[in-house]
Coordinates of C-alpha atoms in Angstrom, one line a residue:
Chain A
M274 CA -22.1 -19.8 0.8
S275 CA -18.6 -19.9 -0.6
V276 CA -17.4 -17.1 -2.8
S277 CA -17.4 -19.4 -6.0
D278 CA -21.2 -20.1 -5.3
T279 CA -22.1 -16.7 -5.1
K280 CA -20.5 -15.5 -8.2
N281 CA -22.1 -17.9 -9.9
T282 CA -25.9 -16.9 -8.7
D283 CA -24.4 -13.5 -9.8
T284 CA -27.1 -13.5 -13.2
D285 CA -29.5 -15.9 -11.5
N286 CA -31.6 -13.1 -10.1
N287 CA -32.1 -9.6 -9.8
T288 CA -29.4 -9.6 -7.6
T289 CA -25.9 -9.3 -7.7
H290 CA -22.9 -9.0 -4.9
F291 CA -21.2 -6.2 -3.3
G292 CA -18.2 -7.2 -2.4
F293 CA -19.5 -10.4 -0.7
K294 CA -23.0 -9.3 0.4
Q295 CA -25.2 -10.0 -2.0
V296 CA -28.2 -6.8 -3.0
D297 CA -30.8 -5.7 -5.1
K298 CA -29.1 -5.2 -9.1
N299 CA -30.5 -1.7 -8.7
Q300 CA -28.9 -1.1 -5.1
K301 CA -25.4 -1.4 -6.4
V302 CA -25.0 1.1 -8.6
D303 CA -25.4 3.7 -5.9
M304 CA -23.8 1.6 -3.0
V305 CA -20.7 2.1 -5.7
K306 CA -21.0 5.7 -6.3
E307 CA -21.1 5.8 -1.9
V308 CA -18.0 4.3 -1.8
F309 CA -16.0 6.0 -4.1
Q310 CA -17.8 9.3 -3.3
S311 CA -16.3 8.5 0.1
V312 CA -12.5 7.7 -0.7
A313 CA -12.5 10.4 -3.9
A314 CA -10.3 13.0 -2.3
K315 CA -7.7 10.2 -1.4
Y316 CA -7.6 8.3 -4.3
D317 CA -4.4 8.8 -5.6
I318 CA -3.0 8.6 -2.7
M319 CA -4.2 5.3 -1.1
N320 CA -3.8 3.8 -5.0
D321 CA -0.5 4.6 -4.7
M322 CA -0.2 3.0 -0.5
M323 CA -1.6 0.1 -1.7
S324 CA 0.3 -1.2 -4.5
F325 CA 3.4 0.7 -3.3
G326 CA 3.1 2.7 -7.0
I327 CA 2.6 -0.3 -9.3
H328 CA -0.1 0.9 -10.4
R329 CA 1.6 3.3 -12.1
L330 CA 3.9 0.5 -14.0
W331 CA 0.5 -1.4 -14.5
K332 CA -1.5 2.0 -16.4
R333 CA 2.1 2.2 -18.3
Y334 CA 1.9 -1.3 -19.3
T335 CA -2.3 -0.6 -20.4
I336 CA -0.7 2.5 -22.5
D337 CA 2.1 0.2 -24.0
C338 CA -0.4 -1.9 -25.2
S339 CA -2.5 0.1 -26.8
G340 CA -0.9 1.4 -29.6
V341 CA -2.3 4.8 -29.2
R342 CA -1.4 7.6 -31.6
A343 CA -1.9 10.7 -33.0
G344 CA -5.2 12.1 -34.6
H345 CA -6.9 8.8 -31.9
K346 CA -9.8 9.4 -30.2
I347 CA -9.8 7.4 -26.6
L348 CA -12.2 6.2 -24.5
D349 CA -11.3 6.3 -20.9
L350 CA -13.8 4.6 -19.0
A351 CA -14.0 4.8 -15.5
G352 CA -11.3 6.7 -15.8
G353 CA -11.3 7.6 -12.3
T354 CA -8.9 10.9 -11.6
G355 CA -7.8 10.8 -15.3
D356 CA -4.2 9.0 -14.6
L357 CA -4.6 7.3 -18.4
T358 CA -5.9 9.7 -19.9
A359 CA -3.1 13.1 -18.9
K360 CA -0.8 10.7 -20.9
F361 CA -3.1 9.2 -24.1
S362 CA -4.0 13.1 -23.9
R363 CA -0.2 14.1 -24.7
I364 CA 0.1 11.3 -27.1
V365 CA -2.6 12.0 -29.0
G366 CA -2.2 15.5 -29.3
E367 CA -4.4 18.2 -30.8
S368 CA -5.6 16.2 -33.7
G369 CA -7.1 13.4 -31.4
Q370 CA -9.3 13.5 -28.2
V371 CA -9.7 11.6 -25.3
V372 CA -12.9 11.4 -22.8
L373 CA -12.9 10.8 -19.9
A374 CA -15.9 9.2 -18.6
D375 CA -17.0 8.0 -15.5
I376 CA -20.4 7.4 -13.3
N377 CA -19.4 8.8 -10.7
D378 CA -19.1 12.9 -10.7
A379 CA -17.0 13.0 -7.3
M380 CA -14.3 11.5 -8.9
L381 CA -14.5 12.7 -12.1
K382 CA -14.2 16.3 -10.6
V383 CA -10.8 15.5 -9.1
G384 CA -10.3 13.8 -12.0
R385 CA -11.0 17.3 -13.8
D386 CA -8.8 19.2 -11.2
K387 CA -6.0 17.2 -11.4
L388 CA -5.7 17.5 -14.8
R389 CA -6.5 21.2 -15.1
N390 CA -3.8 21.8 -12.5
L391 CA -1.1 19.7 -14.8
G392 CA -2.1 21.8 -18.0
I393 CA -4.2 19.1 -19.7
V394 CA -6.9 20.9 -21.6
G395 CA -8.3 21.5 -24.9
N396 CA -8.6 17.6 -26.3
V397 CA -10.1 15.8 -23.2
E398 CA -14.0 15.9 -22.7
Y399 CA -15.6 14.6 -19.3
V400 CA -18.8 12.7 -19.6
Q401 CA -20.5 11.6 -16.6
A402 CA -21.5 7.7 -18.2
N403 CA -22.4 4.3 -17.1
A404 CA -20.5 1.6 -18.5
E405 CA -23.7 -0.3 -19.4
T406 CA -25.0 2.3 -21.9
L407 CA -22.4 4.6 -23.1
P408 CA -23.9 7.8 -24.4
F409 CA -21.7 7.5 -27.4
P410 CA -22.9 6.9 -31.5
D411 CA -21.1 3.6 -32.9
N412 CA -17.8 2.9 -34.1
T413 CA -16.7 6.3 -32.3
F414 CA -13.2 5.5 -30.6
D415 CA -10.6 3.8 -31.3
I416 CA -9.2 2.7 -28.3
I417 CA -11.5 2.1 -25.2
T418 CA -9.6 1.5 -22.0
I419 CA -11.3 0.6 -19.0
A420 CA -8.1 0.4 -15.7
F421 CA -10.0 -1.2 -12.3
G422 CA -13.4 -0.1 -13.3
L423 CA -15.1 -2.9 -14.7
R424 CA -15.1 -4.7 -11.3
N425 CA -17.7 -2.4 -10.1
V426 CA -20.3 -2.3 -13.1
T427 CA -23.0 -4.1 -12.3
D428 CA -23.9 -5.6 -15.3
K429 CA -20.4 -6.6 -17.1
A430 CA -21.7 -8.7 -20.2
K431 CA -23.7 -5.4 -20.4
A432 CA -20.8 -3.4 -20.3
L433 CA -19.1 -5.1 -22.9
A434 CA -21.2 -5.3 -25.2
S435 CA -22.0 -1.3 -24.9
M436 CA -17.8 -0.9 -25.5
H437 CA -18.1 -3.3 -28.4
R438 CA -20.9 -1.2 -29.9
V439 CA -19.3 2.1 -29.6
L440 CA -15.7 1.0 -30.7
K441 CA -14.3 1.6 -34.0
P442 CA -13.6 -1.8 -36.6
G443 CA -9.8 -2.1 -36.0
G444 CA -10.3 -0.6 -32.4
R445 CA -9.1 -2.4 -29.6
L446 CA -10.6 -3.0 -26.0
L447 CA -7.7 -3.3 -23.1
V448 CA -9.4 -3.8 -19.6
L449 CA -7.0 -3.7 -17.0
E450 CA -7.9 -5.0 -13.3
F451 CA -7.4 -6.9 -10.3
S452 CA -7.2 -10.6 -10.8
K453 CA -6.3 -14.1 -9.4
P454 CA -2.5 -14.8 -8.2
T455 CA -1.7 -17.8 -10.1
N456 CA 0.8 -18.7 -7.0
E457 CA -0.3 -19.9 -4.6
M458 CA 2.0 -18.9 -2.0
L459 CA 1.5 -15.2 -3.7
S460 CA -2.2 -15.6 -2.9
K461 CA -1.9 -16.4 0.5
A462 CA 0.3 -13.0 0.9
Y463 CA -2.1 -11.4 -0.7
D464 CA -5.2 -12.5 0.9
L465 CA -3.7 -11.4 4.4
Y466 CA -2.6 -8.6 3.2
S467 CA -6.0 -6.3 1.2
F468 CA -7.8 -8.4 3.7
H469 CA -6.6 -7.3 7.2
L470 CA -3.9 -4.9 6.0
L471 CA -5.6 -3.3 3.2
P472 CA -9.5 -2.2 5.5
K473 CA -6.9 -0.6 8.4
M474 CA -4.7 1.4 6.0
G475 CA -7.5 3.1 5.0
Q476 CA -8.7 4.1 8.2
V477 CA -5.8 5.4 8.7
I478 CA -5.1 7.8 5.8
A479 CA -8.8 7.8 3.9
N480 CA -10.8 7.3 7.3
D481 CA -12.7 4.7 6.0
S482 CA -11.9 1.3 6.1
E483 CA -15.6 -0.3 5.0
S484 CA -14.4 1.1 1.6
Y485 CA -10.7 -0.9 1.4
Q486 CA -12.8 -3.8 2.8
Y487 CA -14.9 -3.7 -0.2
L488 CA -12.5 -3.0 -2.8
A489 CA -11.2 -6.5 -1.2
E490 CA -14.1 -8.4 -1.0
S491 CA -15.1 -7.1 -4.8
I492 CA -11.9 -8.0 -5.9
R493 CA -12.5 -11.9 -5.1
M494 CA -15.8 -11.2 -6.3
H495 CA -14.6 -10.1 -10.0
P496 CA -14.5 -13.1 -13.0
G497 CA -10.9 -14.8 -13.0
Q498 CA -8.8 -14.7 -16.0
D499 CA -10.2 -16.9 -18.4
E500 CA -13.8 -16.3 -17.3
L501 CA -13.7 -12.0 -18.4
K502 CA -11.5 -13.6 -21.0
S503 CA -14.6 -15.6 -22.3
M504 CA -16.5 -13.1 -21.8
M505 CA -14.8 -10.2 -24.0
D506 CA -15.2 -13.3 -26.7
E507 CA -19.1 -13.7 -26.0
A508 CA -19.3 -9.4 -26.2
G509 CA -18.0 -10.2 -29.7
F510 CA -13.8 -8.8 -29.3
E511 CA -12.3 -11.1 -31.5
H512 CA -8.2 -12.2 -30.6
T513 CA -8.6 -11.5 -27.2
S514 CA -5.6 -12.6 -25.1
Y515 CA -4.3 -11.8 -21.5
Q516 CA -1.5 -11.5 -19.9
N517 CA -1.1 -11.3 -16.0
L518 CA 1.1 -8.8 -14.6
T519 CA 2.8 -8.8 -11.3
G520 CA 1.6 -13.2 -10.7
G521 CA -1.3 -12.0 -11.4
I522 CA -2.6 -9.9 -8.7
V523 CA -4.0 -7.8 -11.7
A524 CA -4.5 -9.3 -15.4
M525 CA -4.5 -7.0 -18.4
H526 CA -7.0 -8.1 -20.8
R527 CA -7.0 -7.2 -25.0
G528 CA -9.2 -7.3 -27.6
F529 CA -10.0 -6.2 -30.8
K530 CA -13.3 -5.7 -33.0
F531 CA -13.6 -6.1 -36.5
Chain B
M571 CA 7.2 -6.1 -12.0
P572 CA 6.7 -4.8 -16.0
L573 CA 10.6 -3.9 -16.2
P574 CA 10.0 -2.3 -19.5
Q575 CA 7.6 0.3 -17.9
L576 CA 10.3 0.1 -15.0
L577 CA 12.5 1.1 -17.6
T578 CA 10.6 3.5 -19.6
S579 CA 9.6 5.3 -16.5
A580 CA 13.5 6.2 -15.3
I581 CA 13.9 7.7 -18.6
E582 CA 11.0 9.5 -19.1
I583 CA 11.4 11.1 -15.1
G584 CA 14.7 11.8 -16.0
I585 CA 14.8 13.5 -19.2
N586 CA 11.6 16.2 -17.9
Q587 CA 13.5 16.3 -14.5
L588 CA 16.6 17.7 -16.8
L589 CA 15.0 19.5 -18.8
A590 CA 12.8 21.1 -16.1
L591 CA 16.1 22.5 -14.4
D592 CA 16.8 24.4 -17.8
P593 CA 15.1 27.2 -18.4
D594 CA 15.8 27.6 -22.3
S595 CA 14.8 23.5 -22.9
P596 CA 10.9 24.5 -23.6
A597 CA 11.7 26.3 -26.1
R598 CA 13.7 24.0 -28.0
L599 CA 11.3 21.4 -27.2
A600 CA 8.7 23.3 -28.8
K601 CA 9.9 22.2 -32.3
L602 CA 9.3 19.3 -31.7
K603 CA 5.5 19.1 -29.9
G604 CA 3.5 16.7 -32.0
K605 CA 6.3 14.6 -33.0
T606 CA 7.2 11.1 -32.2
L607 CA 10.2 9.7 -32.4
Q608 CA 10.7 6.1 -32.4
V609 CA 14.4 4.2 -31.0
K610 CA 15.1 0.6 -31.9
V611 CA 18.2 -0.6 -29.8
K612 CA 19.3 -4.2 -31.1
E613 CA 20.5 -5.2 -28.2
L614 CA 16.7 -4.5 -26.4
P615 CA 13.7 -6.5 -27.6
W616 CA 11.3 -3.6 -27.5
P617 CA 11.4 -0.1 -29.2
L618 CA 11.5 3.1 -26.8
I619 CA 9.1 5.7 -28.3
F620 CA 9.1 9.3 -27.3
S621 CA 6.2 11.4 -28.0
F622 CA 7.0 15.1 -27.9
S623 CA 4.1 17.6 -26.4
D624 CA 5.0 20.3 -23.4
Q625 CA 7.1 17.3 -21.6
V626 CA 9.0 14.1 -23.1
D627 CA 6.8 10.8 -22.8
V628 CA 8.4 7.6 -23.0
R629 CA 6.8 4.3 -23.1
T630 CA 7.4 1.2 -25.6
S631 CA 5.2 -0.9 -27.4
Q632 CA 3.7 -4.4 -25.6
T633 CA 2.3 -7.8 -27.6
A634 CA 0.4 -10.0 -25.2
T635 CA 2.6 -13.3 -25.7
N636 CA 0.6 -15.2 -26.8
E637 CA -0.1 -12.4 -30.2
Q638 CA 1.8 -11.9 -33.7
P639 CA 4.2 -9.2 -33.3
E640 CA 1.8 -5.6 -34.4
A641 CA 3.2 -3.7 -36.7
P642 CA 5.1 -0.8 -36.1
I643 CA 4.2 2.0 -34.2
S644 CA 3.5 4.7 -36.9
S645 CA 6.4 7.8 -36.2
D646 CA 7.4 11.3 -37.9
C647 CA 11.0 8.9 -37.2
F648 CA 12.3 6.3 -36.5
I649 CA 16.1 5.0 -35.7
E650 CA 17.8 1.9 -35.7
L651 CA 20.9 1.5 -34.2
N652 CA 23.2 -0.3 -31.8
L653 CA 23.9 0.5 -28.1
E654 CA 27.4 1.4 -29.1
T655 CA 26.5 3.4 -31.6
L656 CA 24.2 5.4 -29.3
P657 CA 26.1 7.6 -27.2
K658 CA 27.3 9.2 -30.4
L659 CA 23.7 10.3 -31.4
K660 CA 24.5 13.5 -29.2
D661 CA 26.4 14.6 -32.1
S662 CA 23.7 15.5 -33.8
S663 CA 26.2 16.5 -37.2
Q664 CA 27.6 13.6 -36.8
L665 CA 23.9 11.3 -37.9
T666 CA 24.6 11.2 -41.5
Q667 CA 28.2 10.1 -41.2
L668 CA 26.1 7.3 -38.8
I669 CA 23.9 6.1 -41.3
Q670 CA 26.9 6.0 -44.5
Q671 CA 28.9 4.0 -42.3
Q672 CA 25.5 2.4 -41.6
K673 CA 25.8 1.7 -37.8
L674 CA 22.4 3.8 -38.5
N675 CA 19.0 2.9 -39.8
L676 CA 16.9 5.8 -40.4
I677 CA 13.5 6.3 -41.7
G678 CA 11.5 9.8 -41.4
D679 CA 12.6 13.6 -40.8
I680 CA 16.1 13.7 -40.0
Y681 CA 15.3 17.1 -38.7
I682 CA 13.4 15.3 -35.6
A683 CA 16.6 13.8 -34.8
Q684 CA 18.6 16.0 -34.9
T685 CA 16.3 18.3 -33.0
F686 CA 15.8 15.6 -30.3
S687 CA 19.5 15.5 -30.1
T688 CA 20.6 18.9 -29.5
L689 CA 17.7 19.2 -27.0
I690 CA 19.6 16.9 -25.2
K691 CA 22.7 18.2 -25.8
D692 CA 22.3 21.8 -25.1
L693 CA 21.0 21.1 -21.4
D694 CA 22.3 24.2 -19.8
I695 CA 21.7 23.4 -16.3
D696 CA 22.7 26.0 -13.7
W697 CA 23.9 23.0 -10.7
E698 CA 24.8 25.6 -8.2
E699 CA 21.3 28.1 -8.7
Q700 CA 19.5 24.9 -8.4
L701 CA 21.2 23.8 -4.9
S702 CA 20.5 27.4 -3.7
Q703 CA 17.4 27.1 -3.6
Y704 CA 17.4 24.7 -1.0
T705 CA 20.4 25.6 0.7
G706 CA 20.7 29.9 0.0
D707 CA 23.4 31.7 -1.9
V708 CA 26.2 31.5 0.3
V709 CA 26.3 27.5 1.2
A710 CA 26.1 26.6 -2.6
H711 CA 28.2 28.9 -3.5
Q712 CA 30.8 28.1 -1.1
T713 CA 29.7 24.6 -2.1
F714 CA 30.0 25.0 -5.6
S715 CA 33.7 26.6 -4.8
T716 CA 35.1 23.8 -3.2
M717 CA 34.3 21.3 -5.2
Q718 CA 35.1 23.0 -8.2
S719 CA 38.7 23.4 -6.3
A720 CA 38.9 20.0 -5.3
F721 CA 38.1 18.1 -8.8
S722 CA 40.8 21.0 -9.6
D723 CA 42.9 19.2 -7.4
L724 CA 42.4 15.5 -8.2
K725 CA 42.7 16.9 -11.8
R726 CA 45.8 18.0 -11.4
Q727 CA 47.1 15.0 -9.3
L728 CA 46.1 12.9 -11.8
T729 CA 48.1 14.1 -14.8
T730 CA 51.3 14.2 -12.1
S731 CA 50.8 10.9 -11.1
A732 CA 50.2 9.4 -14.6
E733 CA 53.2 11.6 -16.3
Q734 CA 55.9 9.8 -13.2
L735 CA 54.5 6.6 -13.8
S736 CA 54.6 7.2 -17.7
N737 CA 58.4 7.8 -16.6
K738 CA 59.2 5.4 -14.2
L739 CA 58.3 2.6 -16.9
T740 CA 59.6 4.5 -19.5
E741 CA 63.4 5.8 -18.2
P742 CA 65.0 4.2 -15.7
N743 CA 63.9 0.3 -16.2
G744 CA 62.6 0.4 -19.4
L745 CA 59.6 -1.2 -19.3
S746 CA 57.4 0.0 -21.4
V747 CA 58.6 3.0 -24.3
S748 CA 57.9 6.7 -24.6
K749 CA 54.8 8.2 -27.0
N750 CA 57.5 9.4 -29.2
E751 CA 59.3 6.2 -29.0
F752 CA 55.9 4.7 -30.1
F753 CA 55.6 7.2 -33.2
L754 CA 59.0 6.6 -34.3
F755 CA 58.3 2.9 -34.4
S756 CA 54.6 2.8 -36.0
D757 CA 57.0 5.3 -38.8
D758 CA 59.6 2.5 -39.1
V759 CA 56.9 0.1 -39.6
S760 CA 55.4 1.6 -42.3
D761 CA 58.6 2.5 -44.2
I762 CA 59.7 -1.5 -43.9
R763 CA 55.7 -2.2 -44.4
S764 CA 55.9 0.8 -47.7
H765 CA 59.3 -1.7 -49.2
V766 CA 57.7 -5.0 -48.6
E767 CA 55.0 -3.5 -50.7
R768 CA 56.7 -2.8 -53.6
L769 CA 59.7 -5.6 -52.7
D770 CA 56.6 -7.4 -53.7
A771 CA 55.1 -5.4 -56.5
R772 CA 59.2 -5.5 -58.1
L773 CA 59.0 -9.3 -57.6
A774 CA 55.8 -9.7 -59.4
I775 CA 57.2 -7.4 -62.6
L776 CA 60.1 -10.0 -62.9
E777 CA 58.2 -13.2 -62.0
Q778 CA 55.7 -12.4 -65.3
K779 CA 58.9 -11.6 -67.3
Q780 CA 60.6 -14.3 -66.4
L781 CA 57.0 -16.5 -67.6
S782 CA 56.9 -14.4 -70.9
R783 CA 60.5 -15.1 -72.0
T784 CA 59.7 -18.5 -71.0
S785 CA 57.3 -19.0 -72.9
N786 CA 58.4 -17.4 -76.3
T787 CA 61.9 -19.4 -76.0
K788 CA 59.1 -22.8 -76.1
D789 CA 57.5 -20.7 -78.9
D790 CA 60.8 -20.2 -80.8
T791 CA 62.0 -24.1 -80.3
Q792 CA 58.1 -25.1 -81.7

């Protein structure tokens, strides 16, 4: 079965993809949890190594697209080790609030320790939450960001609907995620890098090649730029758009709730 | 590669590294805590937004390519200027003058712009002290003494060379003029200009008199 075939059968039954494998939907949450439990401690260093530090610029781009200002209430979903939260926290100031949410307690703990060491306290809350069933009242947040997290969510449509629910009218959702390179040559080089070099780097740095094999596979299984935009439209977001970054290796999708 | 983010990242790292080297900067930075300054340099396609907390966060405002431009980010102080005026912001006392000269458009609290200007201008970094943390006091002191001495020598040599060149050009060959000659010439030119202006004014008066005389003669003959 080809990758695209597997993707298409995703919602047909009770199975879903975990990388290139088909697994029971109920199993995926635990399997993803295991992956991030394993890489949490080395997550930041691996991000820097894998992306040559460019992930910092992609995250900056997301913040630049957010229209954030002092007093805003922000949900940094799948916030991991808190890169976006750290910056948002300083910008929203004492009158604002940032909620760093992640389904994985190990990632949340690494994020909390890192931010506290940076002196970021006071306007940041830490919540262990599943993106599909966000534990917040309707119309709570001015901005929701999910950076490199959506592809790990089992039911993406449900998660997008949940995000739409908790977003305030006038608020915006920003999805930063790996996507499909737009250039054929770049795509081939990227495949070579992510399927051959990446797992080896994972083995050397985090002593875990399987998790990084999953990372490469999960990126290929994630919906492309236009497909994700359509999913956001279906979830009720308006004025949706996306911007390819670094030749489409990553795309930043944006949608508003009116 | 997102270039605007690369630029803002470099500015942010630069500012915060410099502030970290000045022990007095936290007190100056505290005056700006919670404030936002937006700088629109006309030559750049996007604004620079400075948010102040325990550090300075620099970002920009991005709109997707297929979207209408968004409303500007609300900030406590908005400055619009061109690249040429940018270095003049170092001197906060010049801000009012620049606004009057219409070289600077400022909306919001001028105090934020002045305080930010002071924050950068008053940076006082003891580079010898910084170096001594890595090399020890003796090496740092010797390095800086040598550098200062070399700098003084270089400055002296440059001044001497400039004077020698000036003398060569002005005295034996007369290729150029000395500063005093230039000022004398400028004064002469100013004097001639004044004379010409006075002459022009007198001619105008005479012309007017002639015209009125001619018109009176015509009236008498009629």
